[in-house]
Short mmCIF file of C-alpha atoms in Angstrom, two decimals:
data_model
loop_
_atom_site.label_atom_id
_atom_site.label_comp_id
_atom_site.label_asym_id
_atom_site.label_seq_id
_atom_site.Cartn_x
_atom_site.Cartn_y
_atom_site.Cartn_z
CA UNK A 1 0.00 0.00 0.00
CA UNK A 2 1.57 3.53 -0.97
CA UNK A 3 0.02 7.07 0.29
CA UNK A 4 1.12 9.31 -2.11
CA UNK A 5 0.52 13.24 -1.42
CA UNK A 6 0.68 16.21 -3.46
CA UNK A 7 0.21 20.11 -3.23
CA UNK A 8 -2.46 19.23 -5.50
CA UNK A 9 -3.86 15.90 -6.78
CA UNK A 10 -6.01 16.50 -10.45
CA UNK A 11 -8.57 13.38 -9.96
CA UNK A 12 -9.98 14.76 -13.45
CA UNK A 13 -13.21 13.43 -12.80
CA UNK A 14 -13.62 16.13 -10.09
CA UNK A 15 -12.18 19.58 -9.31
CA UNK A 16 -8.67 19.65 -8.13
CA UNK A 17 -7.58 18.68 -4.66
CA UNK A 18 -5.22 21.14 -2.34
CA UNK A 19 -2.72 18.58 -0.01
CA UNK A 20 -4.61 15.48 -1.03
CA UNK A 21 -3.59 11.96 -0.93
CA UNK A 22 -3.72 9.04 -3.46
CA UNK A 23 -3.89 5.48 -2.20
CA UNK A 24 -2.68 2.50 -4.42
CA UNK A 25 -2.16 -1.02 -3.75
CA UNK A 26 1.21 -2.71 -4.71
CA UNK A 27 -0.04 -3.35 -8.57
CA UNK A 28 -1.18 0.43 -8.80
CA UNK A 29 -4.89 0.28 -8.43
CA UNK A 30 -6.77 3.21 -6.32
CA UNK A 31 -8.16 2.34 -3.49
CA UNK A 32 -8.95 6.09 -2.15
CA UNK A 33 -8.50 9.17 -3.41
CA UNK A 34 -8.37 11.69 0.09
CA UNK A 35 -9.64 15.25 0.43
CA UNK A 36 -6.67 15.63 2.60
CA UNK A 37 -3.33 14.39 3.76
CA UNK A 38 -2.68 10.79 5.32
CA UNK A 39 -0.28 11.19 7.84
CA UNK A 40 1.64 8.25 8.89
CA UNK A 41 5.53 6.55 8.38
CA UNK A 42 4.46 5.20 4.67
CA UNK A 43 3.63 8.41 3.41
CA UNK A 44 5.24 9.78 0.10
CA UNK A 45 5.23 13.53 -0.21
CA UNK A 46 5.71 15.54 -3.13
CA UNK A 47 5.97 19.37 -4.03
CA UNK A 48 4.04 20.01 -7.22
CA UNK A 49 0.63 17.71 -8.78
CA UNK A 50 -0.03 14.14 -9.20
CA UNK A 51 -2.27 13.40 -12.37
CA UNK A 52 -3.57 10.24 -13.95
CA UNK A 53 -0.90 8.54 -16.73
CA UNK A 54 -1.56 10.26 -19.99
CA UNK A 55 -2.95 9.36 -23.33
CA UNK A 56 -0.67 9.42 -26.63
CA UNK A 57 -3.97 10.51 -28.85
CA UNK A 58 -1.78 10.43 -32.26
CA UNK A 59 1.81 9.03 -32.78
CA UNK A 60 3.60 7.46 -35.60
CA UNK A 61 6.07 5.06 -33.41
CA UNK A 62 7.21 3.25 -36.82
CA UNK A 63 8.82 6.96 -37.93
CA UNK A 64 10.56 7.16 -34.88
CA UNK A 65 14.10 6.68 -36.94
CA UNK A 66 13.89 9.99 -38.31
CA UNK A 67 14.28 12.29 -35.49
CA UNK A 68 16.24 15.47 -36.53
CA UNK A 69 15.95 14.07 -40.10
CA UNK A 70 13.48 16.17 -42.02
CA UNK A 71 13.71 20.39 -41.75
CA UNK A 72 11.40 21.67 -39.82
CA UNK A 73 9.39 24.88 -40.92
CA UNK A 74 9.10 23.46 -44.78
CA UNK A 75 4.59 23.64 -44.49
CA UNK A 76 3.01 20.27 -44.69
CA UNK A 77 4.26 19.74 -48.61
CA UNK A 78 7.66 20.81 -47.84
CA UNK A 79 7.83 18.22 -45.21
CA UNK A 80 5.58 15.30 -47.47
CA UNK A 81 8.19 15.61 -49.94
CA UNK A 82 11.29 15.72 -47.87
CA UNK A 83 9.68 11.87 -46.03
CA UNK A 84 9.14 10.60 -49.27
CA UNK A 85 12.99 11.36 -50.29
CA UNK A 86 14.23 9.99 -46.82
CA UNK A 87 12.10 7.23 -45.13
CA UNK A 88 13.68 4.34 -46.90
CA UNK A 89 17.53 5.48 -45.95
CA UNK A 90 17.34 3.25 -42.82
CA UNK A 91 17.95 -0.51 -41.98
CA UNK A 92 15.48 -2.65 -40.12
CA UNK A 93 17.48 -3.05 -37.19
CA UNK A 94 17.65 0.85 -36.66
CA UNK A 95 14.11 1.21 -37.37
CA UNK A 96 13.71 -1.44 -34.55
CA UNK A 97 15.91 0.45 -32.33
CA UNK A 98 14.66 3.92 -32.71
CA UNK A 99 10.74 2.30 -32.05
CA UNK A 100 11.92 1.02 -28.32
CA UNK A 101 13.97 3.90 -27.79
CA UNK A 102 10.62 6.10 -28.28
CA UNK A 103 8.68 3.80 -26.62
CA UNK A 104 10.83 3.93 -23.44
CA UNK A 105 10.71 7.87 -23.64
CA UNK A 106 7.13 7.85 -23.93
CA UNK A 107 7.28 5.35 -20.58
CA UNK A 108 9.71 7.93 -19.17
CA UNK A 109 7.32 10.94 -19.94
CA UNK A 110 4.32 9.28 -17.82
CA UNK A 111 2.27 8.50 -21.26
CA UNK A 112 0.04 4.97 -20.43
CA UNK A 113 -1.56 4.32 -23.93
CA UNK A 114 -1.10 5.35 -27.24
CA UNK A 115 -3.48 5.67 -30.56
CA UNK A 116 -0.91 4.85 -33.19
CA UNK A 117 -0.72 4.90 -36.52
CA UNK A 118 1.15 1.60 -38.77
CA UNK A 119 1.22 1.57 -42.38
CA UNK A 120 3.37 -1.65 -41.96
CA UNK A 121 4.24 -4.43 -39.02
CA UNK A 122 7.61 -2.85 -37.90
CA UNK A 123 6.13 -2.02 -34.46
CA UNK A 124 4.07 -5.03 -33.93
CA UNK A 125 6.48 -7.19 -32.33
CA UNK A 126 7.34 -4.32 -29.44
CA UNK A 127 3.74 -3.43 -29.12
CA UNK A 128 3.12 -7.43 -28.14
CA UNK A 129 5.44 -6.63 -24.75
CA UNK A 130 2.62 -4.71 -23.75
CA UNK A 131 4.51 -2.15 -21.96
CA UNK A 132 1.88 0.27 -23.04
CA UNK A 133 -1.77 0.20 -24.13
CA UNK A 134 -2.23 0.42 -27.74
CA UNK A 135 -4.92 0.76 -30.56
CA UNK A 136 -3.18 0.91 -33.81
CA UNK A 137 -4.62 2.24 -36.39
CA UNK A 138 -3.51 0.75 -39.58
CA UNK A 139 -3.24 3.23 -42.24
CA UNK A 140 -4.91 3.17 -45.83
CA UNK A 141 -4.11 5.55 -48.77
CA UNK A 142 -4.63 5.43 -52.47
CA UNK A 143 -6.45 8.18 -54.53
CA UNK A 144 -7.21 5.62 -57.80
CA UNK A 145 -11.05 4.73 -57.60
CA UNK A 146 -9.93 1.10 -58.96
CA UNK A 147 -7.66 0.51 -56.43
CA UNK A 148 -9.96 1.31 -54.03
CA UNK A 149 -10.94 -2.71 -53.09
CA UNK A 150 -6.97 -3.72 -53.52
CA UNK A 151 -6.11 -1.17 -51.20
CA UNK A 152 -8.61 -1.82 -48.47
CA UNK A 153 -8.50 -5.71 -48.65
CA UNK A 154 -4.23 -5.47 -48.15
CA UNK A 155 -5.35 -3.49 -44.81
CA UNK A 156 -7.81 -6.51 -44.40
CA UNK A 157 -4.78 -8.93 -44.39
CA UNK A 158 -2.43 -6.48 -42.53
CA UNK A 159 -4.90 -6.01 -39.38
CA UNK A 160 -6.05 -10.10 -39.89
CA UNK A 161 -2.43 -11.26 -39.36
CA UNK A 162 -1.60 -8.61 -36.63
CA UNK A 163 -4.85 -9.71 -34.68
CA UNK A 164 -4.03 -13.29 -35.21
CA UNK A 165 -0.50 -13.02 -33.60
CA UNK A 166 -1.50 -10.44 -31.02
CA UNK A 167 -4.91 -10.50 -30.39
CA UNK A 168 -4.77 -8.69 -27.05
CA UNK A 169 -4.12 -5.19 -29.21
CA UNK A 170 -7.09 -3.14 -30.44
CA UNK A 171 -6.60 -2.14 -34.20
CA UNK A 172 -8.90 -1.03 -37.14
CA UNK A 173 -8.49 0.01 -40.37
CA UNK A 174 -8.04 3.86 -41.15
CA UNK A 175 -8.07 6.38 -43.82
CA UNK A 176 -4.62 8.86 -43.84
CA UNK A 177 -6.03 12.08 -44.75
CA UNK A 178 -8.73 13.54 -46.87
CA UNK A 179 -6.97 14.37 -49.57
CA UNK A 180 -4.59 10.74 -49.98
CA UNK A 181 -7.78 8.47 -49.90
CA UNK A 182 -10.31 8.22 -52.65
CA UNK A 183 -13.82 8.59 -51.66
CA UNK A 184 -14.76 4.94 -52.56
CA UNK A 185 -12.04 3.47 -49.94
CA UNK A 186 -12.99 6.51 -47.72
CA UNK A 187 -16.66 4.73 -47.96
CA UNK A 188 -15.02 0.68 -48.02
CA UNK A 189 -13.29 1.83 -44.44
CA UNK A 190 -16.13 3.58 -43.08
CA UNK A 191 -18.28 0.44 -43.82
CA UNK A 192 -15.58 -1.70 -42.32
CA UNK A 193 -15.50 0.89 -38.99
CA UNK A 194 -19.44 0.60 -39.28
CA UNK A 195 -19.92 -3.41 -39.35
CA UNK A 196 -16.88 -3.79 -36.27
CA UNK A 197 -17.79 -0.87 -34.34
CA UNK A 198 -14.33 0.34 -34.68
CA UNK A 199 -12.88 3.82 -33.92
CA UNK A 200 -11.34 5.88 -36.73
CA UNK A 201 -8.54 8.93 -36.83
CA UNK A 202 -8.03 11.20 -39.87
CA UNK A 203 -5.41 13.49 -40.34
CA UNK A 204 -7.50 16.89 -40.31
CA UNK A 205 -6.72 20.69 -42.11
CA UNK A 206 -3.14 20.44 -40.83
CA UNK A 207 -2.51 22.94 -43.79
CA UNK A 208 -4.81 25.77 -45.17
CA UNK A 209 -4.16 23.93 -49.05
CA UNK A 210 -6.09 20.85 -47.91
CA UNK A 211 -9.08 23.32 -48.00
CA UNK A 212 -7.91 25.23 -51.01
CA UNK A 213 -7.83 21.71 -52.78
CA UNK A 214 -11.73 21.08 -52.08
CA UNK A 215 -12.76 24.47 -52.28
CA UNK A 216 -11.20 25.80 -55.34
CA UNK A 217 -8.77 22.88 -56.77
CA UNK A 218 -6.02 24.83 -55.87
CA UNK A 219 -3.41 25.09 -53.49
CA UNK A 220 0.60 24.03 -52.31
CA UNK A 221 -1.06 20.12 -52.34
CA UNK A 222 -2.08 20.23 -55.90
CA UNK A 223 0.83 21.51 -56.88
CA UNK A 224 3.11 18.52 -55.46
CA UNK A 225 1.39 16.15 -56.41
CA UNK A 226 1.43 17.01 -60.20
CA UNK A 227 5.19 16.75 -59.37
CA UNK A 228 4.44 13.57 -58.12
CA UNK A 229 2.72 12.61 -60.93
CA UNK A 230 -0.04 11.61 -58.63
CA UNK A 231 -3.46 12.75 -60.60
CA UNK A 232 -6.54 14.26 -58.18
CA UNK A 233 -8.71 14.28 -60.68
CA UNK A 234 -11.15 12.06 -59.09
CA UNK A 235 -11.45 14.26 -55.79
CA UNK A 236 -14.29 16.11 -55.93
CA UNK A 237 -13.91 20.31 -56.54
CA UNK A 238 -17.08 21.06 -53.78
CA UNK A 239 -16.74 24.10 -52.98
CA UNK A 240 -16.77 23.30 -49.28
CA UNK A 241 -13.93 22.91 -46.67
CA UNK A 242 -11.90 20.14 -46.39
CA UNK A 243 -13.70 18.50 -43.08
CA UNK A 244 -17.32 19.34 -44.90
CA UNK A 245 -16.53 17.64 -48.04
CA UNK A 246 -15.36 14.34 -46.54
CA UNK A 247 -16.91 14.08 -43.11
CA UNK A 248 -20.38 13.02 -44.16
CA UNK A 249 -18.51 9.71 -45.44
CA UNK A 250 -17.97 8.16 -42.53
CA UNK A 251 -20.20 6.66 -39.94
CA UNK A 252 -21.61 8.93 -37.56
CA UNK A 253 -22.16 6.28 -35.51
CA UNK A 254 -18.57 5.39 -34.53
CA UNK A 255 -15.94 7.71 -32.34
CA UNK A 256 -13.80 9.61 -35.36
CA UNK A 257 -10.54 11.43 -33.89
CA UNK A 258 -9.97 14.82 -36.50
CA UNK A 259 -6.42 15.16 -35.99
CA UNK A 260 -4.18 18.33 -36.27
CA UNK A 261 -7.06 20.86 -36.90
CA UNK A 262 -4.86 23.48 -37.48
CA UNK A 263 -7.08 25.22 -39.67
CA UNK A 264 -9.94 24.34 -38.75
CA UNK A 265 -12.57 27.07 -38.80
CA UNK A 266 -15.97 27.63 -35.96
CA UNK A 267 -18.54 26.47 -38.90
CA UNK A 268 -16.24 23.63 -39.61
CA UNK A 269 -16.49 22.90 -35.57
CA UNK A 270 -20.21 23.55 -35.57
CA UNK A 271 -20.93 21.02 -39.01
CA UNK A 272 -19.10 18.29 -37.50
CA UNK A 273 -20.72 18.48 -34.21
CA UNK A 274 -23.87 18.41 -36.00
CA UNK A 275 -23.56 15.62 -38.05
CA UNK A 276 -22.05 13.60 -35.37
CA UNK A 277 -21.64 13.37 -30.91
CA UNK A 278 -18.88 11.29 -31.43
CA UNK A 279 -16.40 13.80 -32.89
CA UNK A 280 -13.09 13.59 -31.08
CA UNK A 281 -10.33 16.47 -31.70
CA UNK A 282 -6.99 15.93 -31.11
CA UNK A 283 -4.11 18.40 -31.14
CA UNK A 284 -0.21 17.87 -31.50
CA UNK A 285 1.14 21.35 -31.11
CA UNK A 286 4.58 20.35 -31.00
CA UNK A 287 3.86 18.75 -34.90
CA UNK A 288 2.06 21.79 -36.12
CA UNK A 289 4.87 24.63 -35.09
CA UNK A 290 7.77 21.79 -36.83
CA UNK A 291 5.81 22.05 -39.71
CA UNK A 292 3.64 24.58 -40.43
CA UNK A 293 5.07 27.30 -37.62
CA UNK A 294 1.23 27.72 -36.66
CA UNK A 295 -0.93 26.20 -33.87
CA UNK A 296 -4.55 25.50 -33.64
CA UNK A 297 -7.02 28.21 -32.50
CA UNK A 298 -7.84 26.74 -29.46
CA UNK A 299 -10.25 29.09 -28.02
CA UNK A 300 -13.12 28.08 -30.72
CA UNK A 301 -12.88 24.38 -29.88
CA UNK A 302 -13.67 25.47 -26.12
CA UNK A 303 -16.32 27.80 -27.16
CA UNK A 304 -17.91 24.86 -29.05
CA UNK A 305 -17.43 22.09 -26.42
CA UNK A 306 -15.51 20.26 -28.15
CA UNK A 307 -13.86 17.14 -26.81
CA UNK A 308 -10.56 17.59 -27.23
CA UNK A 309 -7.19 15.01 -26.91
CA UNK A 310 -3.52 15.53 -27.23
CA UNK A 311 -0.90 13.51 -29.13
CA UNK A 312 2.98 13.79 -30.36
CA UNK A 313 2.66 12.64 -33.77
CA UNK A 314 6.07 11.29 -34.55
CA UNK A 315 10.07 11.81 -34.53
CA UNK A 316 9.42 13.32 -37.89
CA UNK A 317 7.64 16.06 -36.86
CA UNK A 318 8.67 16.77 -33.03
CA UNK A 319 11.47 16.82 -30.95
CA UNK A 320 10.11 14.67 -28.21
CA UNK A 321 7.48 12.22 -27.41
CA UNK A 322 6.46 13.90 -24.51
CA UNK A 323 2.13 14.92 -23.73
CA UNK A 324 3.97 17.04 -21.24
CA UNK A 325 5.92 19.00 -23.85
CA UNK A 326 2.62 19.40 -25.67
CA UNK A 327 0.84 20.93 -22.38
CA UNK A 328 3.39 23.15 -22.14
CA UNK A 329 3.71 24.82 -25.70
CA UNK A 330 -0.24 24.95 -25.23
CA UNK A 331 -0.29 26.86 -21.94
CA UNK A 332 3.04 29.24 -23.61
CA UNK A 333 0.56 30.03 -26.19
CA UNK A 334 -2.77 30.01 -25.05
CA UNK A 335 -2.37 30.97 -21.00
CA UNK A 336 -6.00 31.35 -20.18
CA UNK A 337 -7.02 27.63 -20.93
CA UNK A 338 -7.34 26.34 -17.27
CA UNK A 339 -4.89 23.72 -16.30
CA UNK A 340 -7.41 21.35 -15.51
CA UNK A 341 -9.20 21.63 -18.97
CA UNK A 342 -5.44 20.88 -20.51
CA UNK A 343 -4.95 17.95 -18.14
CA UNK A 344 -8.35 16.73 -19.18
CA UNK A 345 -7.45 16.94 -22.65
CA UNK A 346 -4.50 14.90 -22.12
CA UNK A 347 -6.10 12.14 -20.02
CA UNK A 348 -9.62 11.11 -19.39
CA UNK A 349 -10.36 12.24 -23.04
CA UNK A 350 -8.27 10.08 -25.03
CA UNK A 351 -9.38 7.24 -22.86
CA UNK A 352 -12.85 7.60 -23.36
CA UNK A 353 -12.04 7.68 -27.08
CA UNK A 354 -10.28 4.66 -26.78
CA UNK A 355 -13.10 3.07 -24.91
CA UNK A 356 -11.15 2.40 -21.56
CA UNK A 357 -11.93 4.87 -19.35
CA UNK A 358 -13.11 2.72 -16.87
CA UNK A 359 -9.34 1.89 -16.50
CA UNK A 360 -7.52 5.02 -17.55
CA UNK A 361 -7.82 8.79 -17.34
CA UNK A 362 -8.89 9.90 -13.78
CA UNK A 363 -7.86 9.29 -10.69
CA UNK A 364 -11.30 6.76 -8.99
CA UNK A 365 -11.58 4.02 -6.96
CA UNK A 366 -10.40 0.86 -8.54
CA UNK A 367 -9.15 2.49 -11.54
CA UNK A 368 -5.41 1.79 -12.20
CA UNK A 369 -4.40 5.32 -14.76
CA UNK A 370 -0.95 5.45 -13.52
CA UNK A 371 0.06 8.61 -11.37
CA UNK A 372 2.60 11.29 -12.21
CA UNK A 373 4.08 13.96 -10.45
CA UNK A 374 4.41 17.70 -12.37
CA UNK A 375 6.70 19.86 -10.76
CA UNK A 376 8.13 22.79 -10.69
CA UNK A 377 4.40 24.26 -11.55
CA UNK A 378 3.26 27.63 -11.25
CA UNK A 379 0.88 26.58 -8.17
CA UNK A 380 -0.39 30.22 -7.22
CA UNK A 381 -1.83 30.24 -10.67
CA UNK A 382 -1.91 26.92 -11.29
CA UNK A 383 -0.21 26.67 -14.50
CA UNK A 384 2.48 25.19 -16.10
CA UNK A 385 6.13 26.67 -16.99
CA UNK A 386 8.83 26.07 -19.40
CA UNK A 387 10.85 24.73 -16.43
CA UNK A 388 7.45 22.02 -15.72
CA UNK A 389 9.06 18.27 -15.79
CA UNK A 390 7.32 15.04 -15.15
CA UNK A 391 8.22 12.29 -12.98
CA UNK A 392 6.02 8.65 -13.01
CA UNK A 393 5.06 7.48 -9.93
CA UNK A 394 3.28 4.51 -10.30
#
C-alpha cells in the first residue's frame, strides 16, 4: 500500500484537490482518493501535482528513426516531400531500435496508452510486450477509384495477421487524410468501422491547401502532387472545406478522432458536431509549429465544447514524445485555458475515445491510470512553466 501526497492531486473526474492523498495497492490500483493528507511513516510527499498517466492521442512510433531528419518549418508539402525522399535510408534493425527507444521515452514521460498509426508491421512485435496500451490504427491511402478494393482488402490482411499473432491489441483500419484516400475506400473503411464498431482517426486541415484543394482545386497540395505525378482528378472540386466535403462519409455512428485541426474554422467545428456526438479532436502542437510554424485556435474548440485530446505525432515532426511537452507549448501560447481543462485533454479524453476509461484517465476508486508527479508548476496560478518536468510514480 503507498500514500502518495501532493500540493495538489487533479482526480480529473472532479475539481482539483489542495494537499490530497492518493492510495494504491502494490499493482497500482486506487483504493482512495483523500480530500486531505494521510499522515503516517508510509507516506510519500511531493511538491508540485499528481495526475492520472496520460494518453498518446496520435503518434507514428514506426517513424521514430527519423528524429532530426526532415527540416522543420518546410509547411506540410515541404515536409511530405522531404519523407518521401528519406524514409527508406534506414535498416530494419535501426528502425527497430529507434521504435523502443521512443517507446521507453514515452514510458519515461508518464504516457500509459497510445493511438498509433502503422502503415506496416515494424512495431508489432514491441507493441506485443505490452509495456503500453495500444490501438493501432492501420493506415490506408490510395487516390485511384480502382484501387480502391486492392487497397482496403491489403489493410484486411495487414490487421487479420496482426490480430491473429497479437490478439490482445485493439486495431482497425483507417483512412490517412482527406486528400490521400479516394472517396470509394474513404466509404469501403467507413463500412468496415461501421460493421466492427471500430474507432477511426483522420489526419484533419493540418494545412490551409487541404481546404484550397476542395474548395477551389487549388493550393501548395495540388501543386506537389502534379510533381508527383499523382493525378486528383477524381477528388471532388465542392466548394466546401476540407472536413465538410469528406466528413459526411464516414459513420456517424462510430468515435472519429480529426487530428491536427490546425485550420480548422468555428462552422467547420459547428458542421461536424452536428452531423455527429462522437467527434473527437486531437491536437499535436509540437507537430504543427515543426511544420507549419502555426498552432490551432484553441479558443473556438472550447467555445464549441468540443472534446478535445492531445498527441505527439512522430520523430518526424517533433522533438520529443512527450504529452507534457505538448501541455506546455499549449499553456506558452494560449495561457488562459485552465490547467485542468489541458490535463483533461491529455487524459480522461483520449481514454474515453479509446473506450477504456473505466481503466484510464482519472484518478477513482479501482481504476489503475498510472500517477505522475508535475513539478516545478506555477501553483499560485496553477499553470504550467517552461521549467514544468514530469516524474512517473506509479
Amino acid at each position: 500500500m503507498r500514500y502518495i501526497s501532493a500540493d495538489y492531486i487533479f482526480p480529473i473526474s472532479s475539481s482539483p484537490i489542495k494537499n490530497g492523498t492518493v492510495v494504491i495497492d502494490d499493482s497500482g490500483i486506487i483504493i482512495e482518493v483523500a480530500k486531505s493528507e494521510i499522515q503516517n511513516t508510509k507516506s510519500e510527499i511531493y511538491q508540485g501535482i499528481i495526475c492520472p498517466g496520460f494518453i498518446n492521442a496520435h503518434c507514428h512510433l514506426e517513424l521514430s528513426h527519423l528524429k532530426g531528419v526532415i527540416s522543420e518549418g518546410t509547411g506540410l508539402t515541404g515536409f511530405i516531400g522531404e519523407f518521401l525522399q528519406k524514409r527508406k535510408q534506414f535498416g530494419e534493425e535501426s528502425i527497430k531500435e529507434k521504435i523502443i527507444e521512443a517507446e521507453n521515452e514515452m514510458l519515461a514521460n508518464g504516457i500509459i496508452a497510445v493511438c498509433d498509426i502503422s502503415n506496416n508491421d515494424s512495431t508489432f512485435e514491441q507493441k506485443a510486450k505490452l509495456k503500453l496500451f495500444y490501438h493501432t490504427f492501420i493506415e490506408l491511402f490510395d487516390l485511384i477509384p480502382e484501387k480502391a478494393k486492392e487497397t482496403f482488402e491489403h489493410g484486411k490482411e495487414i490487421q487479420n495477421s496482426f490480430q491473429s499473432k497479437w490478439d490482445k491489441i485493439q486495431s482497425s483500419l483507417t483512412p490517412h487524410a482527406p486528400y490521400s484516400v479516394s472517396f470509394e475506400l474513404l466509404k469501403m473503411i467507413s463500412d468496415d468501422a461501421l460493421k466492427n464498431n471500430s474507432n477511426i482517426s483522420i489526419h484533419n486541415q493540418e494545412t490551409e491547401s487541404e481546404n484550397d484543394l476542395f474548395q477551389n482545386k487549388t493550393g501548395k497540395i495540388l501543386e506537389l502532387f502534379k510533381k508527383l505525378n499523382i493525378n486528383l482528378e477524381h477528388l471532388p472540386l465542392t466548394g466546401k472545406s476540407s472536413l465538410q466535403s469528406y466528413l459526411g462519409l464516414l459513420p456517424k455512428e462510430n468515435k472519429i478522432l480529426l487530428v491536427h485541426n490546425t485550420f480548422t474554422k468555428k462552422e467547420d467545428i459547428q458542421f461536424a458536431h452536428q452531423y455527429s456526438k462522437n467527434i473527437y479532436w486531437c491536437f499535436c502542437p509540437n507537430a504543427n509549429l515543426y511544420i507549419e510554424n502555426k498552432l490551432p485556435d484553441y479558443k473556438i474548440f472550447i467555445d464549441e465544447n468540443a472534446t478535445c485530446c492531445v498527441g505527439t505525432d512522430s520523430y518526424a515532426s517533433n522533438w520529443s514524445i512527450s504529452i507534457l511537452d505538448e501541455l506546455k507549448t499549449i499553456s506558452k501560447h494560449s495561457p488562459k485555458i485552465p490547467l485542468q481543462t489541458i490535463l483533461q485533454w491529455a487524459t480522461l479524453n483520449g481514454a474515453e475515445f479509446l473506450g477504456v476509461g473505466n481503466q484510464f484517465g482519472s484518478l477513482e476508486k479501482n481504476k489503475k491510470p498510472g500517477l505522475n508527479l508535475i513539478e516545478n508548476v506555477d501553483l499560485e496560478n496553477l499553470r504550467l512553466t517552461q521549467i514544468t518536468k514530469i516524474k512517473k510514480l506509479a
